PDB file of C-alpha atoms in Angstrom:
ATOM      1  CA  MET A   1      16.630   1.538  17.237  1.00  0.00           C
ATOM      2  CA  ASN A   2      13.445   2.912  15.636  1.00  0.00           C
ATOM      3  CA  LEU A   3      12.157   1.822  12.214  1.00  0.00           C
ATOM      4  CA  ASN A   4      11.083   5.142  10.753  1.00  0.00           C
ATOM      5  CA  GLY A   5      11.116   6.615   7.299  1.00  0.00           C
ATOM      6  CA  PRO A   6       8.994   6.488   4.189  1.00  0.00           C
ATOM      7  CA  PRO A   7       7.594   3.148   3.043  1.00  0.00           C
ATOM      8  CA  LEU A   8       9.208   1.568  -0.011  1.00  0.00           C
ATOM      9  CA  PHE A   9       6.847   0.611  -2.839  1.00  0.00           C
ATOM     10  CA  LYS A  10       6.855  -1.242  -6.118  1.00  0.00           C
ATOM     11  CA  ILE A  11       4.135  -0.221  -8.585  1.00  0.00           C
ATOM     12  CA  LEU A  12       2.428  -3.311 -10.002  1.00  0.00           C
ATOM     13  CA  ASP A  13       0.161  -1.449 -12.415  1.00  0.00           C
ATOM     14  CA  VAL A  14      -1.806   1.738 -12.946  1.00  0.00           C
ATOM     15  CA  VAL A  15      -5.373   1.392 -14.211  1.00  0.00           C
ATOM     16  CA  MET A  16      -8.115   3.842 -15.185  1.00  0.00           C
ATOM     17  CA  VAL A  17     -11.730   2.667 -14.873  1.00  0.00           C
ATOM     18  CA  ASP A  18     -15.008   4.317 -15.963  1.00  0.00           C
ATOM     19  CA  ARG A  19     -18.260   2.978 -14.522  1.00  0.00           C
ATOM     20  CA  LYS A  20     -21.849   4.152 -14.193  1.00  0.00           C
ATOM     21  CA  HIS A  21     -23.026   2.130 -11.197  1.00  0.00           C
ATOM     22  CA  PHE A  22     -21.017  -0.486  -9.355  1.00  0.00           C
ATOM     23  CA  ASN A  23     -21.450  -2.594  -6.199  1.00  0.00           C
ATOM     24  CA  MET A  24     -18.777  -4.960  -4.967  1.00  0.00           C
ATOM     25  CA  LYS A  25     -17.602  -6.734  -1.855  1.00  0.00           C
ATOM     26  CA  THR A  26     -13.843  -7.265  -1.774  1.00  0.00           C
ATOM     27  CA  VAL A  27     -12.501  -9.981   0.509  1.00  0.00           C
ATOM     28  CA  ASN A  28      -8.823 -10.109   1.440  1.00  0.00           C
ATOM     29  CA  LYS A  29      -7.486  -7.528  -1.066  1.00  0.00           C
ATOM     30  CA  SER A  30      -4.433  -9.003  -2.802  1.00  0.00           C
ATOM     31  CA  CYS A  31      -2.321  -5.814  -2.960  1.00  0.00           C
ATOM     32  CA  TYR A  32      -2.076  -2.275  -1.615  1.00  0.00           C
ATOM     33  CA  VAL A  33      -4.012   0.368  -3.561  1.00  0.00           C
ATOM     34  CA  ILE A  34      -3.850   4.147  -3.773  1.00  0.00           C
ATOM     35  CA  SER A  35      -6.636   5.611  -5.905  1.00  0.00           C
ATOM     36  CA  CYS A  36      -8.229   8.877  -6.905  1.00  0.00           C
ATOM     37  CA  ARG A  37     -11.626   9.611  -8.395  1.00  0.00           C
ATOM     38  CA  LEU A  38     -11.340  11.973 -11.336  1.00  0.00           C
ATOM     39  CA  LYS A  39     -15.145  12.252 -11.239  1.00  0.00           C
ATOM     40  CA  GLY A  40     -18.024  10.664  -9.344  1.00  0.00           C
ATOM     41  CA  GLU A  41     -18.074   9.128  -5.898  1.00  0.00           C
ATOM     42  CA  SER A  42     -17.859   5.832  -4.015  1.00  0.00           C
ATOM     43  CA  LEU A  43     -19.208   4.744  -0.665  1.00  0.00           C
ATOM     44  CA  PHE A  44     -16.919   2.418   1.287  1.00  0.00           C
ATOM     45  CA  LEU A  45     -18.021   0.315   4.242  1.00  0.00           C
ATOM     46  CA  GLN A  46     -15.452  -1.487   6.404  1.00  0.00           C
ATOM     47  CA  ASN A  47     -15.906  -2.851   9.919  1.00  0.00           C
ATOM     48  CA  GLY A  48     -19.211  -0.990  10.324  1.00  0.00           C
ATOM     49  CA  ILE A  49     -17.677   2.371   9.389  1.00  0.00           C
ATOM     50  CA  SER A  50     -18.684   4.112   6.172  1.00  0.00           C
ATOM     51  CA  ASP A  51     -17.014   6.931   4.281  1.00  0.00           C
ATOM     52  CA  VAL A  52     -17.413   8.500   0.846  1.00  0.00           C
ATOM     53  CA  ALA A  53     -14.605   9.194  -1.628  1.00  0.00           C
ATOM     54  CA  THR A  54     -15.317  12.034  -4.046  1.00  0.00           C
ATOM     55  CA  ARG A  55     -13.400  13.826  -6.787  1.00  0.00           C
ATOM     56  CA  GLY A  56      -9.775  14.468  -5.822  1.00  0.00           C
ATOM     57  CA  ASP A  57      -9.848  12.350  -2.663  1.00  0.00           C
ATOM     58  CA  ILE A  58      -7.041   9.845  -2.166  1.00  0.00           C
ATOM     59  CA  LEU A  59      -8.183   6.395  -1.112  1.00  0.00           C
ATOM     60  CA  TYR A  60      -5.720   4.054   0.580  1.00  0.00           C
ATOM     61  CA  ILE A  61      -6.663   0.363   0.660  1.00  0.00           C
ATOM     62  CA  PRO A  62      -4.251  -1.897   2.548  1.00  0.00           C
ATOM     63  CA  TYR A  63      -3.296  -5.432   1.596  1.00  0.00           C
ATOM     64  CA  GLY A  64      -5.703  -8.011   3.037  1.00  0.00           C
ATOM     65  CA  SER A  65      -8.638  -5.589   3.400  1.00  0.00           C
ATOM     66  CA  THR A  66     -12.242  -6.696   3.281  1.00  0.00           C
ATOM     67  CA  TYR A  67     -14.763  -3.981   2.418  1.00  0.00           C
ATOM     68  CA  PHE A  68     -17.944  -3.149   0.499  1.00  0.00           C
ATOM     69  CA  GLN A  69     -17.954  -0.487  -2.227  1.00  0.00           C
ATOM     70  CA  GLU A  70     -20.831   1.235  -4.028  1.00  0.00           C
ATOM     71  CA  SER A  71     -19.888   3.640  -6.819  1.00  0.00           C
ATOM     72  CA  LYS A  72     -21.825   6.075  -8.991  1.00  0.00           C
ATOM     73  CA  GLN A  73     -20.793   7.752 -12.257  1.00  0.00           C
ATOM     74  CA  GLU A  74     -17.099   7.575 -11.570  1.00  0.00           C
ATOM     75  CA  THR A  75     -13.764   7.624 -13.328  1.00  0.00           C
ATOM     76  CA  VAL A  76     -10.999   6.279 -11.077  1.00  0.00           C
ATOM     77  CA  ILE A  77      -7.265   5.792 -11.392  1.00  0.00           C
ATOM     78  CA  TYR A  78      -5.910   2.924  -9.291  1.00  0.00           C
ATOM     79  CA  ILE A  79      -2.242   2.462  -8.481  1.00  0.00           C
ATOM     80  CA  HIS A  80      -1.700  -1.137  -7.351  1.00  0.00           C
ATOM     81  CA  LEU A  81       1.324  -1.515  -5.089  1.00  0.00           C
ATOM     82  CA  GLU A  82       3.523  -3.986  -3.304  1.00  0.00           C
ATOM     83  CA  THR A  83       5.540  -3.162  -0.193  1.00  0.00           C
ATOM     84  CA  TYR A  84       7.356  -4.831   2.660  1.00  0.00           C
ATOM     85  CA  SER A  85       7.277  -1.671   4.755  1.00  0.00           C
ATOM     86  CA  ALA A  86       5.191  -1.380   7.895  1.00  0.00           C
ATOM     87  CA  ILE A  87       2.209   0.755   6.934  1.00  0.00           C
ATOM     88  CA  SER A  88      -1.331   1.257   8.151  1.00  0.00           C
ATOM     89  CA  ASN A  89      -3.806  -1.630   8.027  1.00  0.00           C
ATOM     90  CA  ASP A  90      -6.840   0.667   7.872  1.00  0.00           C
ATOM     91  CA  LEU A  91      -8.729   1.690   4.735  1.00  0.00           C
ATOM     92  CA  LYS A  92      -8.656   5.484   4.714  1.00  0.00           C
ATOM     93  CA  ILE A  93      -9.939   8.332   2.572  1.00  0.00           C
ATOM     94  CA  TYR A  94      -7.781  11.457   2.538  1.00  0.00           C
ATOM     95  CA  LYS A  95      -9.282  14.793   1.543  1.00  0.00           C
ATOM     96  CA  PRO A  96      -6.348  16.892   0.270  1.00  0.00           C
ATOM     97  CA  MET A  97      -6.457  20.683   0.030  1.00  0.00           C
ATOM     98  CA  LYS A  98      -5.943  20.738  -3.768  1.00  0.00           C
ATOM     99  CA  PRO A  99      -8.142  18.074  -5.438  1.00  0.00           C
ATOM    100  CA  ASP A 100      -7.341  19.344  -8.970  1.00  0.00           C
ATOM    101  CA  TYR A 101      -3.631  18.932  -8.290  1.00  0.00           C
ATOM    102  CA  VAL A 102      -4.163  15.417  -6.905  1.00  0.00           C
ATOM    103  CA  CYS A 103      -6.176  14.421  -9.990  1.00  0.00           C
ATOM    104  CA  SER A 104      -3.415  15.784 -12.249  1.00  0.00           C
ATOM    105  CA  LEU A 105      -0.770  13.717 -10.400  1.00  0.00           C
ATOM    106  CA  PHE A 106      -2.773  10.503 -10.778  1.00  0.00           C
ATOM    107  CA  LYS A 107      -3.430  11.259 -14.453  1.00  0.00           C
ATOM    108  CA  LYS A 108       0.282  11.943 -15.036  1.00  0.00           C
ATOM    109  CA  CYS A 109       1.221   8.653 -13.330  1.00  0.00           C
ATOM    110  CA  TYR A 110      -1.333   6.797 -15.474  1.00  0.00           C
ATOM    111  CA  ASP A 111      -0.070   8.413 -18.693  1.00  0.00           C
ATOM    112  CA  GLU A 112       3.566   7.623 -17.846  1.00  0.00           C
ATOM    113  CA  PHE A 113       2.747   4.024 -16.936  1.00  0.00           C
ATOM    114  CA  MET A 114       0.724   3.464 -20.108  1.00  0.00           C
ATOM    115  CA  GLY A 115       3.341   5.186 -22.321  1.00  0.00           C
ATOM    116  CA  LYS A 116       6.129   2.938 -21.007  1.00  0.00           C
ATOM    117  CA  LYS A 117       8.856   5.273 -22.239  1.00  0.00           C
ATOM    118  CA  THR A 118      12.423   5.060 -20.959  1.00  0.00           C
ATOM    119  CA  ASN A 119      12.567   5.136 -17.148  1.00  0.00           C
ATOM    120  CA  TYR A 120       8.767   5.274 -16.798  1.00  0.00           C
ATOM    121  CA  GLU A 121       8.995   3.113 -13.651  1.00  0.00           C
ATOM    122  CA  TYR A 122      11.106   5.749 -11.885  1.00  0.00           C
ATOM    123  CA  ILE A 123       8.911   8.590 -13.101  1.00  0.00           C
ATOM    124  CA  CYS A 124       5.801   6.772 -11.826  1.00  0.00           C
ATOM    125  CA  LEU A 125       7.469   6.115  -8.471  1.00  0.00           C
ATOM    126  CA  SER A 126       8.454   9.766  -8.118  1.00  0.00           C
ATOM    127  CA  ILE A 127       4.847  10.778  -8.841  1.00  0.00           C
ATOM    128  CA  LEU A 128       3.618   8.180  -6.328  1.00  0.00           C
ATOM    129  CA  TYR A 129       5.883   9.623  -3.638  1.00  0.00           C
ATOM    130  CA  GLU A 130       4.642  13.114  -4.471  1.00  0.00           C
ATOM    131  CA  ILE A 131       1.081  11.816  -3.972  1.00  0.00           C
ATOM    132  CA  LEU A 132       2.103  10.146  -0.717  1.00  0.00           C
ATOM    133  CA  SER A 133       3.672  13.394   0.493  1.00  0.00           C
ATOM    134  CA  LEU A 134       0.120  14.783   0.606  1.00  0.00           C
ATOM    135  CA  ILE A 135      -1.010  12.099   3.075  1.00  0.00           C
ATOM    136  CA  ASN A 136       0.460   9.961   5.849  1.00  0.00           C
ATOM    137  CA  ILE A 137      -0.030   6.201   5.576  1.00  0.00           C
ATOM    138  CA  THR A 138       2.930   5.128   7.664  1.00  0.00           C
ATOM    139  CA  ALA A 139       2.272   2.869  10.615  1.00  0.00           C
ATOM    140  CA  PRO A 140       3.354   3.857  14.108  1.00  0.00           C
ATOM    141  CA  SER A 141       7.077   3.363  14.485  1.00  0.00           C
ATOM    142  CA  ILE A 142       8.255   0.078  15.972  1.00  0.00           C
ATOM    143  CA  ASN A 143      10.641   0.384  18.878  1.00  0.00           C
ATOM    144  CA  ILE A 144      12.912  -2.563  18.169  1.00  0.00           C
ATOM    145  CA  ASP A 145      14.886  -2.283  21.410  1.00  0.00           C
ATOM    146  CA  SER A 146      11.787  -3.207  23.426  1.00  0.00           C
ATOM    147  CA  ASN A 147      10.366  -5.722  20.926  1.00  0.00           C
ATOM    148  CA  HIS A 148      10.887  -9.245  22.300  1.00  0.00           C
ATOM    149  CA  THR A 149       9.923 -10.943  19.006  1.00  0.00           C
ATOM    150  CA  PHE A 150      12.507  -8.898  17.117  1.00  0.00           C
ATOM    151  CA  ASN A 151      15.207  -9.731  19.646  1.00  0.00           C
ATOM    152  CA  VAL A 152      14.455 -13.487  19.459  1.00  0.00           C
ATOM    153  CA  ALA A 153      14.553 -13.373  15.641  1.00  0.00           C
ATOM    154  CA  LYS A 154      17.766 -11.340  15.634  1.00  0.00           C
ATOM    155  CA  GLN A 155      19.524 -13.750  18.022  1.00  0.00           C
ATOM    156  CA  TYR A 156      18.527 -16.713  15.839  1.00  0.00           C
ATOM    157  CA  LEU A 157      19.645 -14.843  12.716  1.00  0.00           C
ATOM    158  CA  ASP A 158      23.005 -13.912  14.249  1.00  0.00           C
ATOM    159  CA  SER A 159      23.770 -17.491  15.233  1.00  0.00           C
ATOM    160  CA  HIS A 160      22.426 -19.341  12.148  1.00  0.00           C
ATOM    161  CA  VAL A 161      22.852 -17.036   9.139  1.00  0.00           C
ATOM    162  CA  TYR A 162      26.030 -18.758   7.924  1.00  0.00           C
ATOM    163  CA  GLU A 163      24.575 -22.269   8.021  1.00  0.00           C
ATOM    164  CA  ILE A 164      24.141 -23.847   4.583  1.00  0.00           C
ATOM    165  CA  ASP A 165      20.472 -24.727   5.154  1.00  0.00           C
ATOM    166  CA  PHE A 166      19.511 -21.399   6.764  1.00  0.00           C
ATOM    167  CA  THR A 167      16.310 -19.828   5.402  1.00  0.00           C
ATOM    168  CA  ILE A 168      14.153 -16.889   6.400  1.00  0.00           C
ATOM    169  CA  ASP A 169      11.214 -19.302   6.666  1.00  0.00           C
ATOM    170  CA  LYS A 170      13.098 -21.288   9.337  1.00  0.00           C
ATOM    171  CA  LEU A 171      13.843 -18.059  11.207  1.00  0.00           C
ATOM    172  CA  CYS A 172      10.148 -17.079  11.076  1.00  0.00           C
ATOM    173  CA  LYS A 173       9.058 -20.510  12.293  1.00  0.00           C
ATOM    174  CA  PHE A 174      11.591 -20.446  15.157  1.00  0.00           C
ATOM    175  CA  SER A 175      10.519 -16.911  16.135  1.00  0.00           C
ATOM    176  CA  ASN A 176       6.824 -17.774  15.779  1.00  0.00           C
ATOM    177  CA  ILE A 177       6.146 -14.900  13.370  1.00  0.00           C
ATOM    178  CA  SER A 178       4.788 -14.667   9.834  1.00  0.00           C
ATOM    179  CA  ARG A 179       7.019 -13.861   6.878  1.00  0.00           C
ATOM    180  CA  THR A 180       5.076 -10.605   6.365  1.00  0.00           C
ATOM    181  CA  TYR A 181       5.672  -9.490   9.961  1.00  0.00           C
ATOM    182  CA  PHE A 182       9.357 -10.444   9.656  1.00  0.00           C
ATOM    183  CA  ASN A 183       9.625  -8.201   6.573  1.00  0.00           C
ATOM    184  CA  GLN A 184       8.009  -5.341   8.491  1.00  0.00           C
ATOM    185  CA  LEU A 185      10.409  -5.730  11.412  1.00  0.00           C
ATOM    186  CA  PHE A 186      13.545  -5.976   9.284  1.00  0.00           C
TER     187      PHE A 186
END
């Protein structure tokens, strides 16, 4: 069995920020982030590798990231996300073919989120998936059939799931895996 397919996301918030000059070190980012600069630029440094995000670029920041950022004269829209899907652990800047279109998608998502009209959550998610269709942030597929950890966890699950005191935390402890990795596998 292969775990393939698009990641599933929950949008936590959508924020627009204007700043003239900004330096920051982020340690252990507390959520996933997809962002777009409507104007300006930012330099990102992670693990000795630097890259610059400019107007219309899509920046992906994974949960748990540590990085340094220096920004100049920028307006940015951030979409803060939660997911249990297996996706890339690397900060990445994508340079799409149509930066104006990308900016318009982020602006539309921001407007919908701020307007909070009926079904805005679904509209924002559909816009997010349209943005994601322009890039690829999925992790390499996991081949479950050859994954020993998965098989151990599945055997424990199959034999203990109906016990009154069964919990996912017990399964993770027995299988010697984190809750996050369990969620990625299952």
